[in-house]
Coordinates of C-alpha atoms (C1' of nucleotides) in Angstrom, one line a residue:
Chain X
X182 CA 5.9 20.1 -1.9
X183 CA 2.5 20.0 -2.8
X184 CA 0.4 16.7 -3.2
X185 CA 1.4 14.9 -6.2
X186 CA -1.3 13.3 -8.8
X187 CA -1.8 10.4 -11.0
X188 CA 0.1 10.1 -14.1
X189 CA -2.1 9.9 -16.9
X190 CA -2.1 6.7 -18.5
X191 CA -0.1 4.8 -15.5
X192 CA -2.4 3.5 -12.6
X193 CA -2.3 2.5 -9.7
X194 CA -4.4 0.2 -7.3
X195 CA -5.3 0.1 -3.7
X196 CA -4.8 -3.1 -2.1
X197 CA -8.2 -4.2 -2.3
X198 CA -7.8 -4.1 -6.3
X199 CA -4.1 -5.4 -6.5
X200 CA -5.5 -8.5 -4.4
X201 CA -7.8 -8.9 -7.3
X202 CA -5.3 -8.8 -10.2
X203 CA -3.0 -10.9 -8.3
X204 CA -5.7 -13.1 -8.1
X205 CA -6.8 -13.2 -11.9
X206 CA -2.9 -13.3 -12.7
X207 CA -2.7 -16.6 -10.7
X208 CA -5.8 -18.0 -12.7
X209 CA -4.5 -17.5 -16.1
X210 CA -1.0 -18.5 -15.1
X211 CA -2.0 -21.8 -13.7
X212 CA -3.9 -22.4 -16.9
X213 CA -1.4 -21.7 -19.2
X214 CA 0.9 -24.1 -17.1
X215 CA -1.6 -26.4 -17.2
X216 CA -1.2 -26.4 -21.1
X217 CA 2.8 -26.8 -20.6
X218 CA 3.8 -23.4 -21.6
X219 CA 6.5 -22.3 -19.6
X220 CA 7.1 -18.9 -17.9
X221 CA 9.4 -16.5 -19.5
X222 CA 10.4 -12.9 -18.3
X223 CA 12.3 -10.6 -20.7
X224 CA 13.9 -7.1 -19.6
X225 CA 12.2 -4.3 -20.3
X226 CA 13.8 -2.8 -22.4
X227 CA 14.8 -3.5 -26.2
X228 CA 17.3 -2.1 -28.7
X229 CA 15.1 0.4 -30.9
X230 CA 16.2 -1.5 -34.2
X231 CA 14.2 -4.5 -32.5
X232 CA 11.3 -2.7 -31.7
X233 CA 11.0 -1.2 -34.8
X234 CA 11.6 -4.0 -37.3
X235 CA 8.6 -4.4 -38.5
X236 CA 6.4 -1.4 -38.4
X237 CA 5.3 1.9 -38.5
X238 CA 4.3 1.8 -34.5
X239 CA 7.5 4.2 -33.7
X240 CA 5.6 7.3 -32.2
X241 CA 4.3 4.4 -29.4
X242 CA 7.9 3.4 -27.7
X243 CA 9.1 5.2 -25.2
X244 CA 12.8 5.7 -25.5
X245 CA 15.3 5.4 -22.2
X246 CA 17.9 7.7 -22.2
X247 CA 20.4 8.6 -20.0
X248 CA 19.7 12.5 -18.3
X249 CA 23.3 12.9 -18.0
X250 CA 24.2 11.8 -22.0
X251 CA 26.6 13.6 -24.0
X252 CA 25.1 15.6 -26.1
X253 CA 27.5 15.9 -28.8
X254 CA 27.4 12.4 -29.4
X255 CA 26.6 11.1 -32.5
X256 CA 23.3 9.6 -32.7
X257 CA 23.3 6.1 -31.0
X258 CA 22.2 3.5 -33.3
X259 CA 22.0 1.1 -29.5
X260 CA 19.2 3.1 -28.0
X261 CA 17.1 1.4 -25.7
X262 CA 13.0 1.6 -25.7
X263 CA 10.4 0.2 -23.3
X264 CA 8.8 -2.7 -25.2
X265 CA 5.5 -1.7 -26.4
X266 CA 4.1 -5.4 -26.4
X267 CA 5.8 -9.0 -25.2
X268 CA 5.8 -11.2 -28.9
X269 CA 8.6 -8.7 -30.4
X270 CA 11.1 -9.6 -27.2
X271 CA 9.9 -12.7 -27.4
X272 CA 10.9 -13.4 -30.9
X273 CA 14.3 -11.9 -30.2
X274 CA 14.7 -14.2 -27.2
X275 CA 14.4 -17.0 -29.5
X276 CA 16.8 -16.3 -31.6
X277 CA 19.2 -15.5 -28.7
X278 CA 18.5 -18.2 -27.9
X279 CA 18.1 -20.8 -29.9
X280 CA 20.5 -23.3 -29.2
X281 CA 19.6 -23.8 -26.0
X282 CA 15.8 -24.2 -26.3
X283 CA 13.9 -27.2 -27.5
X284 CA 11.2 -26.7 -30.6
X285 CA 8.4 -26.4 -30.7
X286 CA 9.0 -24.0 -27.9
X287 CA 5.8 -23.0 -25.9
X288 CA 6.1 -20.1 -23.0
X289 CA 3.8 -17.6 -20.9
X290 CA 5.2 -14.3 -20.1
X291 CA 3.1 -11.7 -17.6
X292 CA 4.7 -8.6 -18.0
X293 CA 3.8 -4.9 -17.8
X294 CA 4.2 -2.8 -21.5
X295 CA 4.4 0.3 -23.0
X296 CA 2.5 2.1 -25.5
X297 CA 2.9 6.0 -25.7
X298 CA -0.8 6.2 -26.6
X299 CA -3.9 8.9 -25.1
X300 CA -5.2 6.8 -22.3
X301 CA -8.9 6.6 -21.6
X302 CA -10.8 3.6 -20.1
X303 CA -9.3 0.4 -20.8
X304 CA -6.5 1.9 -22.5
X305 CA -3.5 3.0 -20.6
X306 CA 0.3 3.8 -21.1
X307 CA 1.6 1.2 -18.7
X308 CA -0.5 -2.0 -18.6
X309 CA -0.1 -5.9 -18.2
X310 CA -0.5 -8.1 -20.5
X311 CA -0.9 -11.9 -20.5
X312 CA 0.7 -13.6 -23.2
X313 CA 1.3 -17.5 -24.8
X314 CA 3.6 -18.2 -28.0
X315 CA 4.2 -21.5 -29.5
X316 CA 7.5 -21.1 -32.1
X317 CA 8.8 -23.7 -33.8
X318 CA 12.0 -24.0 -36.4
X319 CA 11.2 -23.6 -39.9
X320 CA 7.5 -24.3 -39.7
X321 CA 5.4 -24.5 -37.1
X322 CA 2.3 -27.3 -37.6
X323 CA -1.1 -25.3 -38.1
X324 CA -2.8 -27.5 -35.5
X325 CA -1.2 -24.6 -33.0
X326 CA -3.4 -21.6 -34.5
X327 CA -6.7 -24.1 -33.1
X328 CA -4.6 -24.4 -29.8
X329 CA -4.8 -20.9 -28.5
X330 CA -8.1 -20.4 -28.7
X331 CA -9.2 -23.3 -26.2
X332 CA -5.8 -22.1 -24.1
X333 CA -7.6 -18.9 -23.6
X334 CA -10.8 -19.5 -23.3
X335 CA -10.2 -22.1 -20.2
X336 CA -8.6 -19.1 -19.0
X337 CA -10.7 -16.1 -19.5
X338 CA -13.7 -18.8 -18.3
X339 CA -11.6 -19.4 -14.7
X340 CA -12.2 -15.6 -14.0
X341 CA -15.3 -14.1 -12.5
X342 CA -15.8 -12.1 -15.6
X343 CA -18.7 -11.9 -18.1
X344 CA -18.6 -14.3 -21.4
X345 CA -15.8 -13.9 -23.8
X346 CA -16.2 -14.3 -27.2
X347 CA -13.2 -15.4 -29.5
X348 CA -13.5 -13.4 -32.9
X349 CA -11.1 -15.2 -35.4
X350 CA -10.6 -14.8 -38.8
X351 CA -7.4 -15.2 -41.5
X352 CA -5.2 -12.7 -42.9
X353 CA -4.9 -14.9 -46.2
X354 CA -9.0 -15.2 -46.5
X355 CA -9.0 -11.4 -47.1
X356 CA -5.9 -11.1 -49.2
X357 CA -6.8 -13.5 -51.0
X358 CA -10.1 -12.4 -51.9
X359 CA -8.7 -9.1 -52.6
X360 CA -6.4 -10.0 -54.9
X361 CA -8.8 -12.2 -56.7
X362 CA -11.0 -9.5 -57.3
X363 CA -8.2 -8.1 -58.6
X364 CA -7.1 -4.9 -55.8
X365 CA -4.2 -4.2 -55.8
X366 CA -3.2 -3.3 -52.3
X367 CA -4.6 -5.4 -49.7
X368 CA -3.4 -4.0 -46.6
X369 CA -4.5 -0.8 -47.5
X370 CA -8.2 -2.6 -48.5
X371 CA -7.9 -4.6 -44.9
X372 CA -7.6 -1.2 -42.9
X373 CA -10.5 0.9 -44.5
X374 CA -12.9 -2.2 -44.3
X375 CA -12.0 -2.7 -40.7
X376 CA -13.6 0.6 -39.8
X377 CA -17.0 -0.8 -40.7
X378 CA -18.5 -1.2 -37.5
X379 CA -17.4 2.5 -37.1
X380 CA -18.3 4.4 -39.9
X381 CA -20.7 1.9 -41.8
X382 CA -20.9 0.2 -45.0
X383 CA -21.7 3.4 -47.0
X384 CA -18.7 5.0 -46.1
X385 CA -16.2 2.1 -46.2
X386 CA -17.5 2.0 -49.7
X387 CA -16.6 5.6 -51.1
X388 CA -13.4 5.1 -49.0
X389 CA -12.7 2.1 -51.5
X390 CA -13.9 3.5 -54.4
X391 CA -11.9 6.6 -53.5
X392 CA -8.9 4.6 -53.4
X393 CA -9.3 3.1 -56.8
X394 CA -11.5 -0.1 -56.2
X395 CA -14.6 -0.7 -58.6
X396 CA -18.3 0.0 -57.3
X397 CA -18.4 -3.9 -57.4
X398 CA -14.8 -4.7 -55.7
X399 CA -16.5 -2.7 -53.2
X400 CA -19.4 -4.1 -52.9
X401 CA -18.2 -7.4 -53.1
X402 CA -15.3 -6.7 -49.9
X403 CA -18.5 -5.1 -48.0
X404 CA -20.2 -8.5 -48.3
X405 CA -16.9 -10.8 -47.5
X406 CA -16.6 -8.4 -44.6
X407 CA -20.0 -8.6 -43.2
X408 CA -19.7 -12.9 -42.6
X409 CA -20.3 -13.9 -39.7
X410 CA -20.7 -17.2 -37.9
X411 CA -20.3 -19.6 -34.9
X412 CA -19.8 -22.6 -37.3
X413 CA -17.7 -23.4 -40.4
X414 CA -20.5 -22.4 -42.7
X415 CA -18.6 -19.3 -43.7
X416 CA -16.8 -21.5 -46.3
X417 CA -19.6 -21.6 -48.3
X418 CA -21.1 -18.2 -48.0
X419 CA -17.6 -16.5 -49.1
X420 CA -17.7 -19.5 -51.8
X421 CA -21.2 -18.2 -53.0
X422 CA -19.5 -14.7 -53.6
X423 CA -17.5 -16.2 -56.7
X424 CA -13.7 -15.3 -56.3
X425 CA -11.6 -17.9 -57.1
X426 CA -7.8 -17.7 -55.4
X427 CA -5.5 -20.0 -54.1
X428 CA -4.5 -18.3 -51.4
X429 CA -8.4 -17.5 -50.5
X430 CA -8.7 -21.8 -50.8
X431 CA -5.8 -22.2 -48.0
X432 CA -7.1 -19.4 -45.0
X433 CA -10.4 -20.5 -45.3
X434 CA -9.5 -24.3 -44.9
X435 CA -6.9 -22.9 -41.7
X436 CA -10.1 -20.6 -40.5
X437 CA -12.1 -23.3 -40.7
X438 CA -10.0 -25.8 -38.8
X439 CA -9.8 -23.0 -36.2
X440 CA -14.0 -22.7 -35.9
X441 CA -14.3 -26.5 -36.0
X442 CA -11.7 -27.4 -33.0
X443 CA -12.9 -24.8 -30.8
X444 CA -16.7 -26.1 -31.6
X445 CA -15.5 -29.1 -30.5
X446 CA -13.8 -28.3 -27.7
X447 CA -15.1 -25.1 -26.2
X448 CA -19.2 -25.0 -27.7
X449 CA -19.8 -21.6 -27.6
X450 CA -16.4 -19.7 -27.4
X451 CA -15.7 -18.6 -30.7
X452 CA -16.9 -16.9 -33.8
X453 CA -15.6 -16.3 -37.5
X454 CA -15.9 -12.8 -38.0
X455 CA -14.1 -11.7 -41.8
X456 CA -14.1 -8.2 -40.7
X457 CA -11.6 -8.2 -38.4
X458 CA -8.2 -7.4 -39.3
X459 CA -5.4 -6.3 -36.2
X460 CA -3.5 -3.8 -36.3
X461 CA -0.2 -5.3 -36.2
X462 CA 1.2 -6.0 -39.3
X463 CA 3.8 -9.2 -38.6
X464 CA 0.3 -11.4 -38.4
X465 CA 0.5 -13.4 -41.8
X466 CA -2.7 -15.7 -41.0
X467 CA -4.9 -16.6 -37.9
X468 CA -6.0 -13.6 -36.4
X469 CA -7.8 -13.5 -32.9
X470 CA -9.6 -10.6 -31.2
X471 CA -12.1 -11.3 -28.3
X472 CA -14.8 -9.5 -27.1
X473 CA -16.1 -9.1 -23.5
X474 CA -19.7 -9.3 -23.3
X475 CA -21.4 -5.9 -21.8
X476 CA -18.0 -4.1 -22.9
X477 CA -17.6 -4.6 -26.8
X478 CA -17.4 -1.2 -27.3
X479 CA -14.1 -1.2 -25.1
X480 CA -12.5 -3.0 -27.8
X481 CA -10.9 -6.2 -27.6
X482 CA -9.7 -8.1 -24.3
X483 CA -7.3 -10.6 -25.8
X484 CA -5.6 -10.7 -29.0
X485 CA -2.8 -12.2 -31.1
X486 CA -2.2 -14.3 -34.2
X487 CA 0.1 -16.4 -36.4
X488 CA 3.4 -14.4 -37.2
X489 CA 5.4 -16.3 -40.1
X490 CA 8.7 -14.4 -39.8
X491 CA 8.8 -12.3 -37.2
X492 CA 12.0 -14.2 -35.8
X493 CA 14.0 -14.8 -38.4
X494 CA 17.7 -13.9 -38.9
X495 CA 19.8 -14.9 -42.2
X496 CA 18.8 -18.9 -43.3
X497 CA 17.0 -19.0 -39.1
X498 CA 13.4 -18.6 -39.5
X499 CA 11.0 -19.3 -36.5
X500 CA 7.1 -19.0 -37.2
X501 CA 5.4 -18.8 -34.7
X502 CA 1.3 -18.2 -33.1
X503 CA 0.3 -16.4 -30.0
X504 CA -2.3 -14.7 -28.2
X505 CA -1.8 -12.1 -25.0
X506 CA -4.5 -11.1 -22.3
X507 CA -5.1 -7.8 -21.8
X508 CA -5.3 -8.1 -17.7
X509 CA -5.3 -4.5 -17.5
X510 CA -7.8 -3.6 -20.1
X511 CA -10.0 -6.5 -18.2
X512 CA -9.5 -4.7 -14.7
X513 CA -10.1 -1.1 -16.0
X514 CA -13.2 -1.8 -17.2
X515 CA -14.2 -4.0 -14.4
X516 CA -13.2 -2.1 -11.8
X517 CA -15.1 0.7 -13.8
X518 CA -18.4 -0.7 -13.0
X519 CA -17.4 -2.5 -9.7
X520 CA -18.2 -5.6 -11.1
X521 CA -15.3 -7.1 -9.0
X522 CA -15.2 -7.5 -5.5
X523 CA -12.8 -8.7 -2.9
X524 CA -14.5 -10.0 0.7
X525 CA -11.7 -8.1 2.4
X526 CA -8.9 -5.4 1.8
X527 CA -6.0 -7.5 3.5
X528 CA -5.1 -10.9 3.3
X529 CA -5.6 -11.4 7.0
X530 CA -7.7 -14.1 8.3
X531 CA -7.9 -13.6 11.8
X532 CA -6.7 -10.7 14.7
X533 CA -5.6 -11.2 17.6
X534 CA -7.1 -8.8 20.1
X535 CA -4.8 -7.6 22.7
X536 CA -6.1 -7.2 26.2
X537 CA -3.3 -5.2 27.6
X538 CA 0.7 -4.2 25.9
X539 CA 2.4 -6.8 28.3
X540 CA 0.5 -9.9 26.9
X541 CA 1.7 -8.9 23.5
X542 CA 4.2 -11.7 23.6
X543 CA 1.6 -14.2 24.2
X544 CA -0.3 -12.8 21.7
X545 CA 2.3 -12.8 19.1
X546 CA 2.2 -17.3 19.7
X547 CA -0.6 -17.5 19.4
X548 CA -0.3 -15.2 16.1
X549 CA 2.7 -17.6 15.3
X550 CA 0.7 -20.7 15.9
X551 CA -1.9 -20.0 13.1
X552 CA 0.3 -18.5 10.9
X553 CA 2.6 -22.3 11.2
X554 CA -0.7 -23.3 9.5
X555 CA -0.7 -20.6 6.4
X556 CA -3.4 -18.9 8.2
X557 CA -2.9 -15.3 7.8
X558 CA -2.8 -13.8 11.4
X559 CA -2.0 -10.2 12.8
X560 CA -2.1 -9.0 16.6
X561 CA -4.2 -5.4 17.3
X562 CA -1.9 -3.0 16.9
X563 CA -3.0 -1.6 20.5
X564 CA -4.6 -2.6 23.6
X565 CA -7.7 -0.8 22.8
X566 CA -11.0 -1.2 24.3
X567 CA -12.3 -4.9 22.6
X568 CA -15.3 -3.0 20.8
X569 CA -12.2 -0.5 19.1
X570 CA -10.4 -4.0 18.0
X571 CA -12.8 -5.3 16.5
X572 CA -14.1 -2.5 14.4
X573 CA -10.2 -2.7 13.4
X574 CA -11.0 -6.1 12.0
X575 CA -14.6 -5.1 10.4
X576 CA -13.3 -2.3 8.7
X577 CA -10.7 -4.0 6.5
X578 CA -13.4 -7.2 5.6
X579 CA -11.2 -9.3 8.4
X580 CA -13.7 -12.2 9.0
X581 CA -12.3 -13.5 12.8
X582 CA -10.8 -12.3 16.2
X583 CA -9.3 -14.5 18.7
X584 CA -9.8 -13.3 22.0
X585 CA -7.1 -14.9 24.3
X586 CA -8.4 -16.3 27.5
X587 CA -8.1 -14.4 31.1
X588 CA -6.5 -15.8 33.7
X589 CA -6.5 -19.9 32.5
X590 CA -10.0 -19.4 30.5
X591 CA -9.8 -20.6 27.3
X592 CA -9.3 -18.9 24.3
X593 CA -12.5 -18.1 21.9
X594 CA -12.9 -17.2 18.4
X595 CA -15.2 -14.6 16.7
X596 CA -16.7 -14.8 13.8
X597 CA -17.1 -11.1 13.2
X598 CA -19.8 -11.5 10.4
X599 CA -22.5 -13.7 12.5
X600 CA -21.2 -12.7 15.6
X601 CA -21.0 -16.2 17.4
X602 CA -18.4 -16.4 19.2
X603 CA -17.2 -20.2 20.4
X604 CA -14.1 -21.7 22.5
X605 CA -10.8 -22.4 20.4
X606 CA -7.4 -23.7 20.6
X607 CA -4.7 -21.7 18.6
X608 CA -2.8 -25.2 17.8
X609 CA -5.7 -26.7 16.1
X610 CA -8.0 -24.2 15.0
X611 CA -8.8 -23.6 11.2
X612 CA -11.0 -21.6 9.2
X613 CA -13.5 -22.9 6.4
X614 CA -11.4 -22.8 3.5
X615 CA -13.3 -20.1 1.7
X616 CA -12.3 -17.5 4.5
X617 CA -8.9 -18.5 4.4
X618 CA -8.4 -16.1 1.6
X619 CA -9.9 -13.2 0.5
X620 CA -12.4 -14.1 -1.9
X621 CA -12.8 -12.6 -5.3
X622 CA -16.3 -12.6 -7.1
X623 CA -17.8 -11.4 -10.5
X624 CA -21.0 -9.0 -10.1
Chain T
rG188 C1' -0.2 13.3 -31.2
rU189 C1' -5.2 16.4 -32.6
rG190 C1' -10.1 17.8 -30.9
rG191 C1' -14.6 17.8 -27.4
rU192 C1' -16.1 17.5 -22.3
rC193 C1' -15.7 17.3 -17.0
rG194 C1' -12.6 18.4 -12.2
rU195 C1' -16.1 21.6 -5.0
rA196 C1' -14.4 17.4 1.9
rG197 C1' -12.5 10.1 1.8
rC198 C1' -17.4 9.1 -1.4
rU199 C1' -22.0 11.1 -3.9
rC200 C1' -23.2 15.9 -4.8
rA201 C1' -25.5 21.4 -3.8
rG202 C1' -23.6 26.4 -4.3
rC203 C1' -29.1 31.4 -8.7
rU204 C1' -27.1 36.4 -13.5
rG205 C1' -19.2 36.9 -9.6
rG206 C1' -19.8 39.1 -3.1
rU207 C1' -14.6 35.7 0.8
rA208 C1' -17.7 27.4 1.1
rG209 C1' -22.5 23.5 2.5
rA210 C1' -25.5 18.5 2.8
rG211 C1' -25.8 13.2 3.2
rC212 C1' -22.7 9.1 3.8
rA213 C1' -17.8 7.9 5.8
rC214 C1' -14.2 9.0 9.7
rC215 C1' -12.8 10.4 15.0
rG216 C1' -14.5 11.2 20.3
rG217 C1' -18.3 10.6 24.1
rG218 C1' -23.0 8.3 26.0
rU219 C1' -21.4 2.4 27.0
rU220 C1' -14.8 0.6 33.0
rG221 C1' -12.8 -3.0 28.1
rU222 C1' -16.9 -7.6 22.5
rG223 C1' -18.3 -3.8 16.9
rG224 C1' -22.3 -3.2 13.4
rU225 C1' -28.8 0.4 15.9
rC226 C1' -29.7 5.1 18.4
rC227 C1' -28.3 10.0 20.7
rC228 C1' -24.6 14.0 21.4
rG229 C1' -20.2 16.3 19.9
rG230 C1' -15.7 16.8 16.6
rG231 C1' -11.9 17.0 12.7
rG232 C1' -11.5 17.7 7.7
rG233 C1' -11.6 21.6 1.5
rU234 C1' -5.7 27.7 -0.4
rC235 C1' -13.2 24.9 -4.6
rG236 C1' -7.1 20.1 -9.4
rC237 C1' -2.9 23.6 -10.1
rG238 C1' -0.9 28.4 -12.2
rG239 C1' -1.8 33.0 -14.2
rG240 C1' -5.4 37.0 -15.9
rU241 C1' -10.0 40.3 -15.7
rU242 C1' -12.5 42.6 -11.3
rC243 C1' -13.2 46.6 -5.5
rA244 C1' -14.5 41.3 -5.2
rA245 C1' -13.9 34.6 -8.7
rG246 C1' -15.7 28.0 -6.7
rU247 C1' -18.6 31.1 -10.2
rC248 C1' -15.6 34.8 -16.2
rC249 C1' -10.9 34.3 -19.5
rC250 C1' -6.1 31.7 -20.7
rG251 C1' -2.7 27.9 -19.7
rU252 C1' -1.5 23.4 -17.4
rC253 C1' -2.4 18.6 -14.9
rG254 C1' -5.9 14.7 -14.2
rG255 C1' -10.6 11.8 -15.7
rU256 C1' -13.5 10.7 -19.9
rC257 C1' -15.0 10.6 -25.2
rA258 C1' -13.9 10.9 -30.6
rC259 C1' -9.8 10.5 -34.2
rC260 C1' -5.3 7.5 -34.5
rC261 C1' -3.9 3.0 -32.8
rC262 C1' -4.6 -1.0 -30.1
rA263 C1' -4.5 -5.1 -24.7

RNA sequence: GUGGUCGUAGCUCAGCUGGUAGAGCACCGGGUUGUGGUCCCGGGGGUCGCGGGUUCAAGUCCCGUCGGUCACCCCA
């Protein structure tokens, strides 16, 4: 067999870099926890009349099948596909569910997804993503939409990576607008002025006109799109433009309340930005997308938004908001530029050098003794010459060996990094609490 | 899914218009009968991503494929 290679689109980490995720995974779990969601794991998979209820994303799920089905059966209306983000299962959890959960209902779910798209950096096929929902029955109070904001910005600012900005902006601002200038199709006006940053104002304007829009309509989405600002002052710069709607009145009083509560909570965190639109089309208001500074061009980090009836099955209806961390979008682009590090590749603390094979059991207590005190411990795997042992521990990062005594000596400790080198006792001994785990740094 | 670009030792790369593979670092051993990181000496390691074609001869040309990356699409 010859040597196998990397699946495009599906990665895979060394220790070293797994230590790392796991580490940023505990970060933004314990913050979400900290805001009361609780955790939440769905299957994997989803019945394809799930995943595709609401859209046009069918050429990104990966279907399971069976290599052994008939194939003369009919077509099976039950077929099974990856889920190709975690809000869809979500919603159908909920309404599995929903006598036995109490509203509102807030959870977390970390959980790898699917998306059968080209990979390139920051975009893979199999990839994690970090993800809060707060659903409620009927309707779900608007004070939520400001909530996730400040939820994930504690957390994307408990990680050693660069500033995140929080881009928000309102589904209803720009339909709104549209349809008081009087275009007929918003969607289809949201997803050509989206492209802006891409292919400029110029072209976004033919695009429009091309699609039946007036030189002014145009000219007048070019200008809602290009508003822009940290504060609430928006309001009146899409006031000065002169369209008058009622939906247009109620997103920019919800956008607004979004800027405002993060300004006061979180100075610097997020940004109305009317250009932005997300792709997914179950998003009825607040949008978010969030850029990572140094990597904008990667696209965005974090996303999500207010979903009025994505769960919602005969009178049922469950709106709901949420945002999702893209942890491996975060790493592939970090790790890209090694702008993470990890101060060793294993979680050991401390080896135990082994003088000779027949004092491994002593060895292994005094290995046992440490390890009683969550100190991560491992005995030299042989009874090499000392200098051999503790090149075993410098290679791998490992900060300390414990030499055991000769004949009634006492034991000593080394610290392999300054080389000092003092008496110790196994029952007592502890590290400073920054080398009792590998420590993980921003560059 | 469409198109562009790249793919030589673990890593960074050299290899002129085709003539049967090299450097630095890393790694292993010894100098140093047991405490590393300096220095000296020595060593292992590549069917040049993979498969096919052209040629007397291919890492070097052509095609395909896989992988990385970029653009489109879409999006974490």
């Amino acid at each position: 067999m010859s040597k196998p290679t990397p699946l495009s689109g599906f990665p895979e980490y060394l220790p070293a870099q797994r230590m790392i995720e796991q580490n940023l995974i505990e970060r933004i779990r314990s913050t979400f926890e900290l805001y009361g969601f609780a955790p939440l794991e769905t299957r994997a998979v989803e019945p394809m009349d799930q995943l595709l209820r609401k859209g046009e994303t069918s050429k990104e799920v990966y279907v399971l099948r069976r290599l052994q089905e008939d194939p003369n059966a009919e077509k099976d209306d039950n077929a099974l596909g990856l889920h190709f983000d975690l809000t869809v299962p979500f919603a159908r959890f909920v309404l599995e569910n929903s006598g036995k959960l109490q509203f509102p209902f807030r959870r977390y779910q970390i959980q790898k997804v699917w998306r059968g798209e080209r990979p390139q950096e920051g975009r893979y096929r199999e990839f994690l993503q970090a993800d809060i929902d707060v659903v409620d029955r009927d309707n779900l109070p608007f004070h939520y939409d400001t909530e996730m904001p400040l939820v994930v910005g504690d957390a994307l600012r408990s990680l050693p990576i660069p500033p995140a900005t929080i881009l928000v902006n309102n589904r209803k601002v720009c339909e709104g607008f549209y349809r008081g200038l009087g275009l007929e199709d918003p969607d289809e006006v949201l997803r050509t002025v989206d492209k802006l940053d891409k292919i400029g104002p110029v072209k976004v304007a033919e695009l429009l006109v091309a699609r039946g829009a007036s030189a002014a309509q145009a000219e007048a989405c070019l200008q809602l799109a290009q508003i822009s600002t940290s504060d609430a002052s928006f309001v009146d710069l899409v006031r000065k433009l002169g369209v008058d709607n009622e939906l247009l009145t109620e997103g920019l009083e919800e956008l607004a309340r979004v800027v405002e509560t993060a300004n006061e909570h979180a100075p610097g965190l997020i940004r109305a930005e009317l250009k932005i639109a997300r792709g997914l089309d179950y998003y009825t208001g607040t949008v978010y997308e969030t850029e990572l500074q140094g990597y904008e061009r990667h696209g965005s980090i974090c996303s999500g938004g207010r979903y009025e009836n994505l769960a919602s099955s005969g009178n049922e209806r469950f709106p709901g908001v949420g945002i999702s961390i893209g942890v491996s979008r975060i790493l592939g682009l970090l790790f890209g530029r090694d702008a993470l590090t990890i101060s060793r590749s294993v979680p050991t603390a401390v080896v135990v050098a082994l003088p000779q094979e027949e004092l491994r059991g002593r060895c292994d207590q005094i290995a046992r003794s440490l390890r009683s005190r969550r100190i991560s411990t491992e005995v030299a795997p042989s009874a090499a010459k000392f200098g051999k042992q503790i090149r075993f521990a410098e290679r791998r990062g490992i900060p300390y060996v414990w030499f055991p005594g000769a004949d009634g000596e006492p034991d000593t400790i080394k610290d392999i990094r300054s080389g000092t080198q003092v008496e110790a006792d196994a029952a007592t001994w502890e590290p400073p609490a920054e080398d009792r785990t590998p420590l993980v740094q921003g560059v």
